[in-house]
Short mmCIF file of C-alpha atoms in Angstrom, two decimals:
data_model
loop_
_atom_site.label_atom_id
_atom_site.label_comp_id
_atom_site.label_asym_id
_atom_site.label_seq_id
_atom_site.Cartn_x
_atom_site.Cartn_y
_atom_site.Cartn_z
CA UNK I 1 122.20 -157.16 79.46
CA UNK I 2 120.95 -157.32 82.83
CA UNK I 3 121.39 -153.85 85.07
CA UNK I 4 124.29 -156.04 87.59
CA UNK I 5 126.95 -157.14 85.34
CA UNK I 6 128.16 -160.80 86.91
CA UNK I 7 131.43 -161.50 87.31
CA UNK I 8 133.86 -163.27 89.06
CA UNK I 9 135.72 -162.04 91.92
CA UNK I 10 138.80 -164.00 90.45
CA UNK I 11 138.57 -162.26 86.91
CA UNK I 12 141.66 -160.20 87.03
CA UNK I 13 143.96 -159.37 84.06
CA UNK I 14 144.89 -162.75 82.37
CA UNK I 15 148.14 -163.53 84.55
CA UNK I 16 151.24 -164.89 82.47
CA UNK I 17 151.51 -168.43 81.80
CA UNK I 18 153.20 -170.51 84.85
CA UNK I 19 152.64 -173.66 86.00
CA UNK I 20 148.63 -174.82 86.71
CA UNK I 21 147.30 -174.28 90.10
CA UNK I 22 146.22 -176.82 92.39
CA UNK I 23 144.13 -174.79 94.80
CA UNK I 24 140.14 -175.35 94.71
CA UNK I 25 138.28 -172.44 93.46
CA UNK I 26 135.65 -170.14 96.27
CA UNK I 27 132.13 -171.46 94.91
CA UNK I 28 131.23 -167.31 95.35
CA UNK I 29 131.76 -164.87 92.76
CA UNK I 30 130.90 -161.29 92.77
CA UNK I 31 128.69 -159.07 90.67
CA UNK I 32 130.64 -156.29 90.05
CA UNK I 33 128.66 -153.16 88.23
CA UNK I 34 131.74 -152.29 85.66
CA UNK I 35 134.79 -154.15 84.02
CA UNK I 36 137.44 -152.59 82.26
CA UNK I 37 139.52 -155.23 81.02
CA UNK I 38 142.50 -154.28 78.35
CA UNK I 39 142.50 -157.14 75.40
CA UNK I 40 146.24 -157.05 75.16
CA UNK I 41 147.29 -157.12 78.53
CA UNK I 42 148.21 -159.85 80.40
CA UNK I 43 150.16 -158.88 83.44
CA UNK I 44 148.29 -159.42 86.96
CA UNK I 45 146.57 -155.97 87.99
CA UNK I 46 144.81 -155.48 91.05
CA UNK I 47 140.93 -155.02 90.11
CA UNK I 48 139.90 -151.60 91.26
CA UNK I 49 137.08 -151.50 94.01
CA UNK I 50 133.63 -150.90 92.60
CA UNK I 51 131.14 -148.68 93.74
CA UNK I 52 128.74 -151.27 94.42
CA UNK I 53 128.87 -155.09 94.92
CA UNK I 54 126.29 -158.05 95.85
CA UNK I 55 126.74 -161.56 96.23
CA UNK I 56 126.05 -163.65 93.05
CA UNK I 57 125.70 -167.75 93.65
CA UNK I 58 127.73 -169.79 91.34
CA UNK I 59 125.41 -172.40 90.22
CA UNK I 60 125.61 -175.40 91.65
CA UNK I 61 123.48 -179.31 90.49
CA UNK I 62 121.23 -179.29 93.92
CA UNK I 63 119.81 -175.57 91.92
CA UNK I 64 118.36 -177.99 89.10
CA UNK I 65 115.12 -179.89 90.19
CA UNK I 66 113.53 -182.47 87.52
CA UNK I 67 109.40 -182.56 87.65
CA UNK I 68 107.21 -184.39 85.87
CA UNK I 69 104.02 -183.31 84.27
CA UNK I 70 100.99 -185.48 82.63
CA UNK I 71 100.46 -184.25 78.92
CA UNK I 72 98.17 -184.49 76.14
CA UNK I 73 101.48 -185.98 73.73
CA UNK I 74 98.95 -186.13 70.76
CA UNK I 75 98.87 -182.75 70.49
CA UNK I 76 100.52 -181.38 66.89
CA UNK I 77 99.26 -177.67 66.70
CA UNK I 78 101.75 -176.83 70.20
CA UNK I 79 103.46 -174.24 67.59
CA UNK I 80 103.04 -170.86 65.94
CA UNK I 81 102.85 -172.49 62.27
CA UNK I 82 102.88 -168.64 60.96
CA UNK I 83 106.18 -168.69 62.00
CA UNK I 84 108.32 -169.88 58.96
CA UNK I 85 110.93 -171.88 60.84
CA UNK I 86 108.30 -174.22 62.49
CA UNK I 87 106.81 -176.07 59.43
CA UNK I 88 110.73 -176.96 59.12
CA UNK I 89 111.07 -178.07 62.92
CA UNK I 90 108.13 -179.79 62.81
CA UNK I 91 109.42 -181.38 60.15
CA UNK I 92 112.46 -182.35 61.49
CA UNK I 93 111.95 -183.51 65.18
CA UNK I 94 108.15 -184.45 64.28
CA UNK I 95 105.17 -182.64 65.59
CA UNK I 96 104.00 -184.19 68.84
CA UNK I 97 104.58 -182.79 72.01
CA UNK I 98 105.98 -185.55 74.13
CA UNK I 99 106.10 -189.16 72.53
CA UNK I 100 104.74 -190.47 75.96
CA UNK I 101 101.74 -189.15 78.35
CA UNK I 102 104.04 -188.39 80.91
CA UNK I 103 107.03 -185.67 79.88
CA UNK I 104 109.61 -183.83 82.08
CA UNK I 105 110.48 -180.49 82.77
CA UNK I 106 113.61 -178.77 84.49
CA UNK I 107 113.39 -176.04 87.38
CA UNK I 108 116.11 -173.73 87.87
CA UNK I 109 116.38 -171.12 91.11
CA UNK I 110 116.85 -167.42 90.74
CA UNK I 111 120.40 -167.70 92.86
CA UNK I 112 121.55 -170.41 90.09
CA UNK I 113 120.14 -168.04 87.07
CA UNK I 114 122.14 -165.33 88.67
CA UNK I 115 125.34 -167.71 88.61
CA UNK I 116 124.62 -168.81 85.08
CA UNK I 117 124.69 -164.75 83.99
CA UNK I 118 127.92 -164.40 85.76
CA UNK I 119 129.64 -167.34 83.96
CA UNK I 120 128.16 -166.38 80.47
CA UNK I 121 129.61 -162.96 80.20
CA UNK I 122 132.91 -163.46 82.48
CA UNK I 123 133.66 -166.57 80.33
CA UNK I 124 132.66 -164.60 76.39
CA UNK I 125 135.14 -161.81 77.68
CA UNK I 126 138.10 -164.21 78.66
CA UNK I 127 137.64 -166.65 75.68
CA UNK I 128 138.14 -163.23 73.85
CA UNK I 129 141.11 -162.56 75.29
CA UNK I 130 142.74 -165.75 75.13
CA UNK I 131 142.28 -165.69 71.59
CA UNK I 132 144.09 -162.17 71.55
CA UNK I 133 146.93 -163.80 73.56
CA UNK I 134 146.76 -166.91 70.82
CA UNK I 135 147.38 -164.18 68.29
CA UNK I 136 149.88 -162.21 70.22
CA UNK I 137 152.11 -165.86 70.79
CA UNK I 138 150.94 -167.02 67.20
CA UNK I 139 154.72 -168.63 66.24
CA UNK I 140 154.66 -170.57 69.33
CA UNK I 141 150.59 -171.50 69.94
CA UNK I 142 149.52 -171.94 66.24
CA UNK I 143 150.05 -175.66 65.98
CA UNK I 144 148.13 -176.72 68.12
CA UNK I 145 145.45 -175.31 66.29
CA UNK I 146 145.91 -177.48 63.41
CA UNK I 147 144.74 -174.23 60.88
CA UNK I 148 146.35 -174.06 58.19
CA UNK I 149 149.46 -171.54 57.82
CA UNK I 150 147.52 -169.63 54.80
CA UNK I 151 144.68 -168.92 56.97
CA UNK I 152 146.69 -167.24 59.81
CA UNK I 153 147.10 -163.55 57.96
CA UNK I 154 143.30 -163.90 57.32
CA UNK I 155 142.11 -164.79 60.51
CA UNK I 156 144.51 -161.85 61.90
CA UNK I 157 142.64 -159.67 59.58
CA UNK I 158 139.48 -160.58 60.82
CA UNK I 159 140.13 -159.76 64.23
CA UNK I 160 141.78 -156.51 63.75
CA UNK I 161 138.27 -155.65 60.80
CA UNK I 162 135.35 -157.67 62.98
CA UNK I 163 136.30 -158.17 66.60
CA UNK I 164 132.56 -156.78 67.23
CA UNK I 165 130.97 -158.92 64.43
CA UNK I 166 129.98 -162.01 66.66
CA UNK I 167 126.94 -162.50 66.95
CA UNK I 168 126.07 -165.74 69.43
CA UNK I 169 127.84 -168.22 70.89
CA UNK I 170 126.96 -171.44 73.19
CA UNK I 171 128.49 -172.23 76.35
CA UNK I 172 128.81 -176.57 77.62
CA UNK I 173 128.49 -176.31 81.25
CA UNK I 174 128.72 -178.87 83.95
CA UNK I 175 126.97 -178.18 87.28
CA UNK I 176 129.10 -179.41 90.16
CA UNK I 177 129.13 -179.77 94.02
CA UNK I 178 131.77 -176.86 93.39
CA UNK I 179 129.64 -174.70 91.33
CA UNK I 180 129.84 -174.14 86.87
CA UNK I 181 132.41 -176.10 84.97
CA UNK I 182 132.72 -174.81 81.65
CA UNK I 183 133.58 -177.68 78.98
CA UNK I 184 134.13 -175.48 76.14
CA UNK I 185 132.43 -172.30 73.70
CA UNK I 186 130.99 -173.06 70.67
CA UNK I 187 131.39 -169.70 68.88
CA UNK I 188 131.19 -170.61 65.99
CA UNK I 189 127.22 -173.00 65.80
CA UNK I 190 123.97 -172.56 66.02
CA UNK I 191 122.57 -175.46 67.37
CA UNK I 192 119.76 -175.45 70.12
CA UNK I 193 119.37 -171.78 69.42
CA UNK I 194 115.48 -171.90 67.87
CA UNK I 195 115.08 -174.12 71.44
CA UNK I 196 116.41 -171.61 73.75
CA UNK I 197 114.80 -169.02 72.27
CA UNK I 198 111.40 -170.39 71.19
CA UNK I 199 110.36 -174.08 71.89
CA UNK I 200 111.14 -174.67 75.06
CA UNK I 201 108.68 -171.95 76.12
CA UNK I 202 106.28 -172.93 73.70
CA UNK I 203 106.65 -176.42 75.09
CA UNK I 204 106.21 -175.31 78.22
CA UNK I 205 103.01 -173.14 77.88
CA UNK I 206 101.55 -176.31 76.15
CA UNK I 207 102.18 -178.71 78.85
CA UNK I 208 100.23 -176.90 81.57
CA UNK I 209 103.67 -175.59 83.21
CA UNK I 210 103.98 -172.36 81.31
CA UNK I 211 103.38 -170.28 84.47
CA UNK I 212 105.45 -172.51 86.53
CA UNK I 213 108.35 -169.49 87.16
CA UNK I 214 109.02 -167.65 84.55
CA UNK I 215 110.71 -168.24 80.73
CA UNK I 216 114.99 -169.21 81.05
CA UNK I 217 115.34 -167.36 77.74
CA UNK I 218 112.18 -164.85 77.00
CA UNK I 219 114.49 -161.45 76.14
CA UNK I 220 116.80 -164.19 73.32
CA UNK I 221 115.12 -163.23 70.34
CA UNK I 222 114.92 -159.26 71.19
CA UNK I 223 118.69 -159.65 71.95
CA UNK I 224 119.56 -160.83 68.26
CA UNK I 225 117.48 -158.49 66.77
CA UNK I 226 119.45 -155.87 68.95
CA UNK I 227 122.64 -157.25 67.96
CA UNK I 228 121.68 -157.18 64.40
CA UNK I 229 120.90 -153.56 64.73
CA UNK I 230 124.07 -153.12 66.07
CA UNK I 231 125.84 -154.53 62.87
CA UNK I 232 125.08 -151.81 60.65
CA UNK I 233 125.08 -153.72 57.43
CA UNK I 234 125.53 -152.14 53.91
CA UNK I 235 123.38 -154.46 51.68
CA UNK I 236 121.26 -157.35 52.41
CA UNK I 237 122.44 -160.80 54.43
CA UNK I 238 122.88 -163.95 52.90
CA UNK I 239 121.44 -166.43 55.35
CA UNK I 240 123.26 -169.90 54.43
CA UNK I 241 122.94 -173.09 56.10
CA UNK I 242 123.07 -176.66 54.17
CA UNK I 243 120.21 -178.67 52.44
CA UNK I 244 119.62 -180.49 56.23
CA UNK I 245 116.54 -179.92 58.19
CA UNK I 246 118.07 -178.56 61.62
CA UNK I 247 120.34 -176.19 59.86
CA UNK I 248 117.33 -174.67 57.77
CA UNK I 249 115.27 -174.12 60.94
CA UNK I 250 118.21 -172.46 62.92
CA UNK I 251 118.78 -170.18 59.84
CA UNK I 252 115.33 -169.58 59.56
CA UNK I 253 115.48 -167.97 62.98
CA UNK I 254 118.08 -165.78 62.46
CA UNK I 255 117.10 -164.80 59.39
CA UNK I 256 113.31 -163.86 61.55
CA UNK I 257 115.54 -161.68 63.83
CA UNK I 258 118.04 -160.03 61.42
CA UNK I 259 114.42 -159.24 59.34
CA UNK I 260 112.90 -157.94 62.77
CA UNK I 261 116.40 -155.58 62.67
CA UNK I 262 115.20 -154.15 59.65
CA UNK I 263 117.86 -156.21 57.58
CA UNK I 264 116.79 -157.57 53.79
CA UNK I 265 117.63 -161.16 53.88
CA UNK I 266 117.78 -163.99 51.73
CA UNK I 267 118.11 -167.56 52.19
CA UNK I 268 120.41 -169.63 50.12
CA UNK I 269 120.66 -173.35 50.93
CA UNK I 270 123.31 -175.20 49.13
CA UNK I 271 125.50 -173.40 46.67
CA UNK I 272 123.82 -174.01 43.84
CA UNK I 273 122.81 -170.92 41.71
CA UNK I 274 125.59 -168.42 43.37
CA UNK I 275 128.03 -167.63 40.68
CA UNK I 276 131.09 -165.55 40.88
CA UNK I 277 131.87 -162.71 38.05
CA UNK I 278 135.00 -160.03 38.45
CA UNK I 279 136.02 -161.14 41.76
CA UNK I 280 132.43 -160.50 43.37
CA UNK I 281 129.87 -163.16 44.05
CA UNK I 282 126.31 -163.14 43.04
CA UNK I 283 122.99 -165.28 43.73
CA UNK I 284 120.67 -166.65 41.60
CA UNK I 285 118.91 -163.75 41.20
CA UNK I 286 121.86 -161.62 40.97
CA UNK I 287 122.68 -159.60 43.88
CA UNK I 288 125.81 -159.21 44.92
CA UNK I 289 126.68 -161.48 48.29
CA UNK I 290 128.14 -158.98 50.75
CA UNK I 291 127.36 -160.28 53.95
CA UNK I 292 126.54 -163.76 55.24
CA UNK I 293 125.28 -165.40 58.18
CA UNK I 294 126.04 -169.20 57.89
CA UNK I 295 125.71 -172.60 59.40
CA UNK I 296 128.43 -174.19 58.11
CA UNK I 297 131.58 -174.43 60.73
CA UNK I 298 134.81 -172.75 59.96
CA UNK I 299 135.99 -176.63 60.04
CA UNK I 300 134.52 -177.46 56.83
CA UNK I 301 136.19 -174.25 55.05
CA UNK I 302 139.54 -175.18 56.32
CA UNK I 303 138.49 -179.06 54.69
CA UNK I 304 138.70 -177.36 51.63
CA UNK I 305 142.08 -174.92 52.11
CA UNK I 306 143.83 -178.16 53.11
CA UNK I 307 142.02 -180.17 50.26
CA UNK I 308 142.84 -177.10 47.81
CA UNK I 309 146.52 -177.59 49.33
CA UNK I 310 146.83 -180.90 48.57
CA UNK I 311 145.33 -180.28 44.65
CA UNK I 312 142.35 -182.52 45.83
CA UNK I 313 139.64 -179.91 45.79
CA UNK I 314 137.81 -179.90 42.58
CA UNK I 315 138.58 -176.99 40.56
CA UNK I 316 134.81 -176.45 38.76
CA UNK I 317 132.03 -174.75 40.94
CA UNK I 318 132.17 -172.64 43.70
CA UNK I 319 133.43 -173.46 46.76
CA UNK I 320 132.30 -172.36 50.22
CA UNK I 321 135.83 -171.04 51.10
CA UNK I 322 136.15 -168.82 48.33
CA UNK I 323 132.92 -167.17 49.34
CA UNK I 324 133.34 -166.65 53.12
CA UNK I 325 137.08 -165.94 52.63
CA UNK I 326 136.84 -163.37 50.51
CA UNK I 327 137.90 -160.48 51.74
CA UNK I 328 134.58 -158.08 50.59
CA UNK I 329 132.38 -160.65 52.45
CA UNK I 330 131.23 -159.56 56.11
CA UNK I 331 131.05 -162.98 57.62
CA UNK I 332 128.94 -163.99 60.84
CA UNK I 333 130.42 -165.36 63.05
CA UNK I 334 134.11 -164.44 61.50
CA UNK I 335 137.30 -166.35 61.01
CA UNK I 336 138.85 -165.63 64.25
CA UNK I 337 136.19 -167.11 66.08
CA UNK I 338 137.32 -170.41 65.01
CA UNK I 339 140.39 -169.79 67.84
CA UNK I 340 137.98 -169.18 69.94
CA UNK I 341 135.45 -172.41 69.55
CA UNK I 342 138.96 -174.33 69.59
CA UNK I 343 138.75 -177.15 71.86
CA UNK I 344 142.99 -175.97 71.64
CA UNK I 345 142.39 -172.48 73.59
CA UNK I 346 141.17 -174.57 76.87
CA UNK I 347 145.35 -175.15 77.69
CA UNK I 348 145.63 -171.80 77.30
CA UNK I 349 143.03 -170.50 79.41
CA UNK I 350 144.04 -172.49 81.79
CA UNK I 351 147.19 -170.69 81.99
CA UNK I 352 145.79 -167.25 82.07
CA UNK I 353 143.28 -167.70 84.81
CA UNK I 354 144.62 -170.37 87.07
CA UNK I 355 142.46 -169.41 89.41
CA UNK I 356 139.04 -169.08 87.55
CA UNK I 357 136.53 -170.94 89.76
CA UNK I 358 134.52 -171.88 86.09
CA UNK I 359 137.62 -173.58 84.10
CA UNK I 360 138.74 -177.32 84.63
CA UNK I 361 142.43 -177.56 84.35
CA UNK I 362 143.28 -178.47 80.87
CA UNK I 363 146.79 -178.98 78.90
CA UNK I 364 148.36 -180.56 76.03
CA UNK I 365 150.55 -183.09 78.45
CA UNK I 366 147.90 -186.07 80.12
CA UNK I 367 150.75 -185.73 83.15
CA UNK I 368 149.36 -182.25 84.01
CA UNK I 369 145.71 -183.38 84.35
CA UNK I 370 145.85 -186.98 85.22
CA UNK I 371 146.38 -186.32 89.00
CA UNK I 372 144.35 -183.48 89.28
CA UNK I 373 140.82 -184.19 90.82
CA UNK I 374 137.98 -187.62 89.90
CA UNK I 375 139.52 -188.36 86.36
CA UNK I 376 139.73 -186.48 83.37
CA UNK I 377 138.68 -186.48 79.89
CA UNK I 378 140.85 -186.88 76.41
CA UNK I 379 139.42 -184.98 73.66
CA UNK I 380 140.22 -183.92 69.83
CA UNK I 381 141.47 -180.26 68.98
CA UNK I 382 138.79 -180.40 65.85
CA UNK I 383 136.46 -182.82 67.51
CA UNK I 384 132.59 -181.81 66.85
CA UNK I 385 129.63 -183.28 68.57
CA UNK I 386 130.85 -185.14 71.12
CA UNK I 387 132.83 -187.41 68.83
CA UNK I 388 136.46 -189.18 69.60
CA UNK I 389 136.14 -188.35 73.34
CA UNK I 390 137.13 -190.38 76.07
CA UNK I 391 136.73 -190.26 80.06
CA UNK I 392 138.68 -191.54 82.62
CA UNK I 393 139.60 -192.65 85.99
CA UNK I 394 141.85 -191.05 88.34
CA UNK I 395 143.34 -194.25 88.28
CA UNK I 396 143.60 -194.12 83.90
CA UNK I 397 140.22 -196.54 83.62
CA UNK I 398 138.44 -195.86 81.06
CA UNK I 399 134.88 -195.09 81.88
CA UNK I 400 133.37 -194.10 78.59
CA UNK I 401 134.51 -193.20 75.04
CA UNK I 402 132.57 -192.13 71.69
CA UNK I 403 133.92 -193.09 68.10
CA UNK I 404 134.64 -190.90 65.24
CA UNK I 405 136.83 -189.28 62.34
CA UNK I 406 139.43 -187.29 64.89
CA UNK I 407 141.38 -190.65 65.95
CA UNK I 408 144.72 -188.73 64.66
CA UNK I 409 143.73 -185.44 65.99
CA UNK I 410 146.05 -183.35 68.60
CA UNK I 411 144.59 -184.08 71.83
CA UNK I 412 143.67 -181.97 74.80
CA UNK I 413 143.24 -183.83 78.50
CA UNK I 414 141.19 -181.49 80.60
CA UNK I 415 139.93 -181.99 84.44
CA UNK I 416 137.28 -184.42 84.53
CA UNK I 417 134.09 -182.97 85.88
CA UNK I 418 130.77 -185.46 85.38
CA UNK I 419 127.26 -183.98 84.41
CA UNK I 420 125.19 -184.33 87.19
CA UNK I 421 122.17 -187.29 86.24
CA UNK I 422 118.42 -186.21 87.20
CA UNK I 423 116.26 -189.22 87.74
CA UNK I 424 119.00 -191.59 85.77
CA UNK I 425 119.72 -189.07 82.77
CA UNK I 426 122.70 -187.02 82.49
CA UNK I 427 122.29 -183.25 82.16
CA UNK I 428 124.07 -180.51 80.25
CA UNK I 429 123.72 -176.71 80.72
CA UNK I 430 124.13 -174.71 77.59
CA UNK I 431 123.79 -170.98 78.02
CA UNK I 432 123.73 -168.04 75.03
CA UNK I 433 125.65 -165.31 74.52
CA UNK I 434 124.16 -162.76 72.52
CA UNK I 435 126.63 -159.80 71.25
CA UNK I 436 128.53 -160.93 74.50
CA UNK I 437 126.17 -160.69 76.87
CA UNK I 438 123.70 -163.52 78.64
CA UNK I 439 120.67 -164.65 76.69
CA UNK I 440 119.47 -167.73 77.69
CA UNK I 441 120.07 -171.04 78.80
CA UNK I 442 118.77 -174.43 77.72
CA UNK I 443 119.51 -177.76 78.93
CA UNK I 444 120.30 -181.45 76.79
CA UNK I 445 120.24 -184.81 78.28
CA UNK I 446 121.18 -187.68 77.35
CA UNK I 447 121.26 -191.70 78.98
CA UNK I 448 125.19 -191.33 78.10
CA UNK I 449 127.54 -189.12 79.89
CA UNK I 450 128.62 -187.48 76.80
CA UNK I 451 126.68 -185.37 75.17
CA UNK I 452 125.60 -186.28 71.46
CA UNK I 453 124.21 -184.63 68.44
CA UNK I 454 120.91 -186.75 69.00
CA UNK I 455 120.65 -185.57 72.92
CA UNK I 456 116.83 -184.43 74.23
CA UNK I 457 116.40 -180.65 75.23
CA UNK I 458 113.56 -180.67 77.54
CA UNK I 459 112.18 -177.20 78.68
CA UNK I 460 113.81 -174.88 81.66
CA UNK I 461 111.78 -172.57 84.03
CA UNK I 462 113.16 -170.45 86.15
CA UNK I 463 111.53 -170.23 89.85
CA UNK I 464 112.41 -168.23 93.04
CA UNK I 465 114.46 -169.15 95.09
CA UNK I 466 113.61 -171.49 98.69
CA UNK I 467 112.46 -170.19 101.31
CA UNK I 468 114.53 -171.27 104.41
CA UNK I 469 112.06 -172.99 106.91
CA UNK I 470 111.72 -170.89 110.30
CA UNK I 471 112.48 -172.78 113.46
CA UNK I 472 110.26 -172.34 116.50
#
């Protein structure tokens, strides 16, 4: 964590729900040295005056410069192949460092890595207290979580038993004219993490650029192995992840961190060999599975509740929500995380921080969004990588839409805020938060406007900030 904790000078106690707010948010927020924020409450409080305060920028497009840098793209050997997670990137995304002889490269000033620290940790600590509020106004907010009723008690046990067992979580951002849009938090993936942490920088250093500013994301790695530290775990961790190549390299680097912690690890892809015998589960080389680190999305376990529910899940074999809902199994990231990822919490931060210059107004009525701003975006509550979402118009015309399995899905309309485009490619921000606080950022881009699973994550320095010119 960085010695100024960022915040924003609008992030009071989560005010009661009343009816959105039209004004436009201050593009300044404050660093503010201490918070002292109550989960449960959510009555307006006046925020006591710190001791110390400086200005923080809230990041804004014009921050972002693109460059472009002559390469040697034949190069293969651009990675540490000690480290065991490359041989599996390498494997995956191929081994060349650019496909072409000409690559590009993203700048970022110190004001807008300052902003980016302040979103990061405001944002973690509000989407954890609007999932205490989802929890506190369960009877009335649970639908539109579409979770099933039999996993409510559990995931109210998990965050009463391992509110501190998170252990990173990914933040969509959209730079605006009016500063950091957030789109949503992914609590609950891993994805991009091994490029945040490692390639981009590795990328960098190989293309000539690596002194260019310094690293967006060098303290990332340090950071998990804190945060594993921090766990305490009794008995080794089950790192588990899918037989698919970008899961086994992300798992592969947490399992390098969690090892760095001191942690015993082991790597299970697939199910195959684990066995269960007296209630307790066991790998294929029998030790008991205690605690588990995974890949898989909560999504996929509640798949199988539901399919389990409807007498359509197989009964042989062992299934992936007996394991992880077990209640001896320490799971990373836990259950109630999944309220948290929830494209269906976005309404209801909305309504807690009206004024938050980082959230785009979001609700479960189109009305309440249509009028509101350049357009605004229809999305599904269990939609995952970009899929089933569609953009529009302030005038309702459709301006771009992506297919997939959520057709039939609740939907959420939320404020319409465009990625900026750099030289004719559209540009996400995607920062880390590590145990809560900042650890990195990396960017995606993509020709399309909304983000896919196949989008390009091009390398991030950070550089100081302009100079203003001095007038005679």
């Amino acid at each position: 964590m960085m010695s100024c904790q960022c915040i924003s000078s609008s992030n009071q106690q989560p005010s009661k729900p009343k009816a959105l707010l039209a004004k436009r948010p201050s593009k300044t927020v404050v660093c503010l040295r201490e918070t002292a924020l109550k989960l449960s409450e959510v009555e307006p409080a006046v925020v006591a005056k710190r001791p110390t305060q400086c200005a923080c920028h809230n990041t804004v497009a014009s921050d972002v410069q693109v460059h472009t840098v002559t390469v040697d793209h034949e190069q293969t050997n651009w990675l540490d192949a000690t480290r065991s997670y490359v041989p599996v990137y390498q494997e995956s995304v191929g081994a060349k460092l650019s496909p072409t002889p000409t690559a590009s490269y993203f700048t970022l000033n110190e004001a807008g890595h300052c902003g980016l620290v302040a979103a990061t940790e405001t944002l973690h600590d509000m989407f954890v207290k609007a999932t205490d509020y989802v929890l506190e106004n369960e009877e009335e907010l649970a639908p539109y979580f579409h979770i099933p009723n039999s996993l409510w008690p559990k995931i109210r046990t998990s965050w009463a038993k391992a509110k501190g067992d998170v252990v990173s979580g990914r933040f969509d951002f959209a730079l605006t004219p009016d500063g950091i849009k957030v789109y949503e938090y992914n609590a609950d993936s891993a994805s991009c993490l091994l490029e945040c942490g490692y390639t981009q920088d590795a990328w960098a250093s190989a293309a000539g650029v690596g002194k260019v500013g310094r690293s967006s994301s060098s303290s990332l790695f340090a950071q998990l192995v804190a945060a594993w530290e921090n766990k305490h775990l009794d008995g080794p961790l089950h790192v588990m992840c899918d037989n698919d190549l970008e899961e086994r390299y992300h798992a592969m680097y947490m399992q390098s961190a969690a090892q760095a912690a001191g942690i015993e690890c082991v790597l299970l892809i697939g199910l195959d060999g684990i066995s269960v015998e007296n209630d307790i589960f066991y790998d294929s080389d029998r030790r008991p599975i205690k605690n588990v680190w995974k890949t898989w999305c909560w999504r996929t376990v509640m798949n199988q509740v539901e399919a389990r529910e409807a007498g359509t899940l197989p009964v042989a074999g062992v299934h992936l929500m007996d394991l992880l809902l077990h209640d001896d199994v320490r799971v990373f990231e836990p259950l109630w995380t999944l309220l948290a990822g929830s494209k269906a919490i976005l309404p209801v931060l909305s309504k807690l921080y009206p004024s938050s210059p980082y959230l785009l107004r979001s609700s479960f009525e189109e009305k309440d969004v249509v009028s509101v701003g350049a357009g605004y975006v229809a999305k599904p509550v269990m939609g995952r990588t970009g899929s089933n979402i569609q953009l529009y118009s302030a005038k309702h015309e459709l301006l771009n839409e992506t297919g997939g399995r959520w057709v039939d899905d609740t939907i959420v309309y939320q404020e319409l805020a465009m990625l900026p485009q750099y030289n004719g490619v559209f540009v996400q921000v995607n920062t880390w938060a590590i145990d809560g606080a900042f650890g990195g950022t990396v960017l995606r881009q993509d020709a399309s406007s909304i983000i896919g699973l196949n989008s390009e994550i091009p390398a991030l320095r950070i550089v100081p900030n302009a100079t203003p010119e001095v007038v005679a």
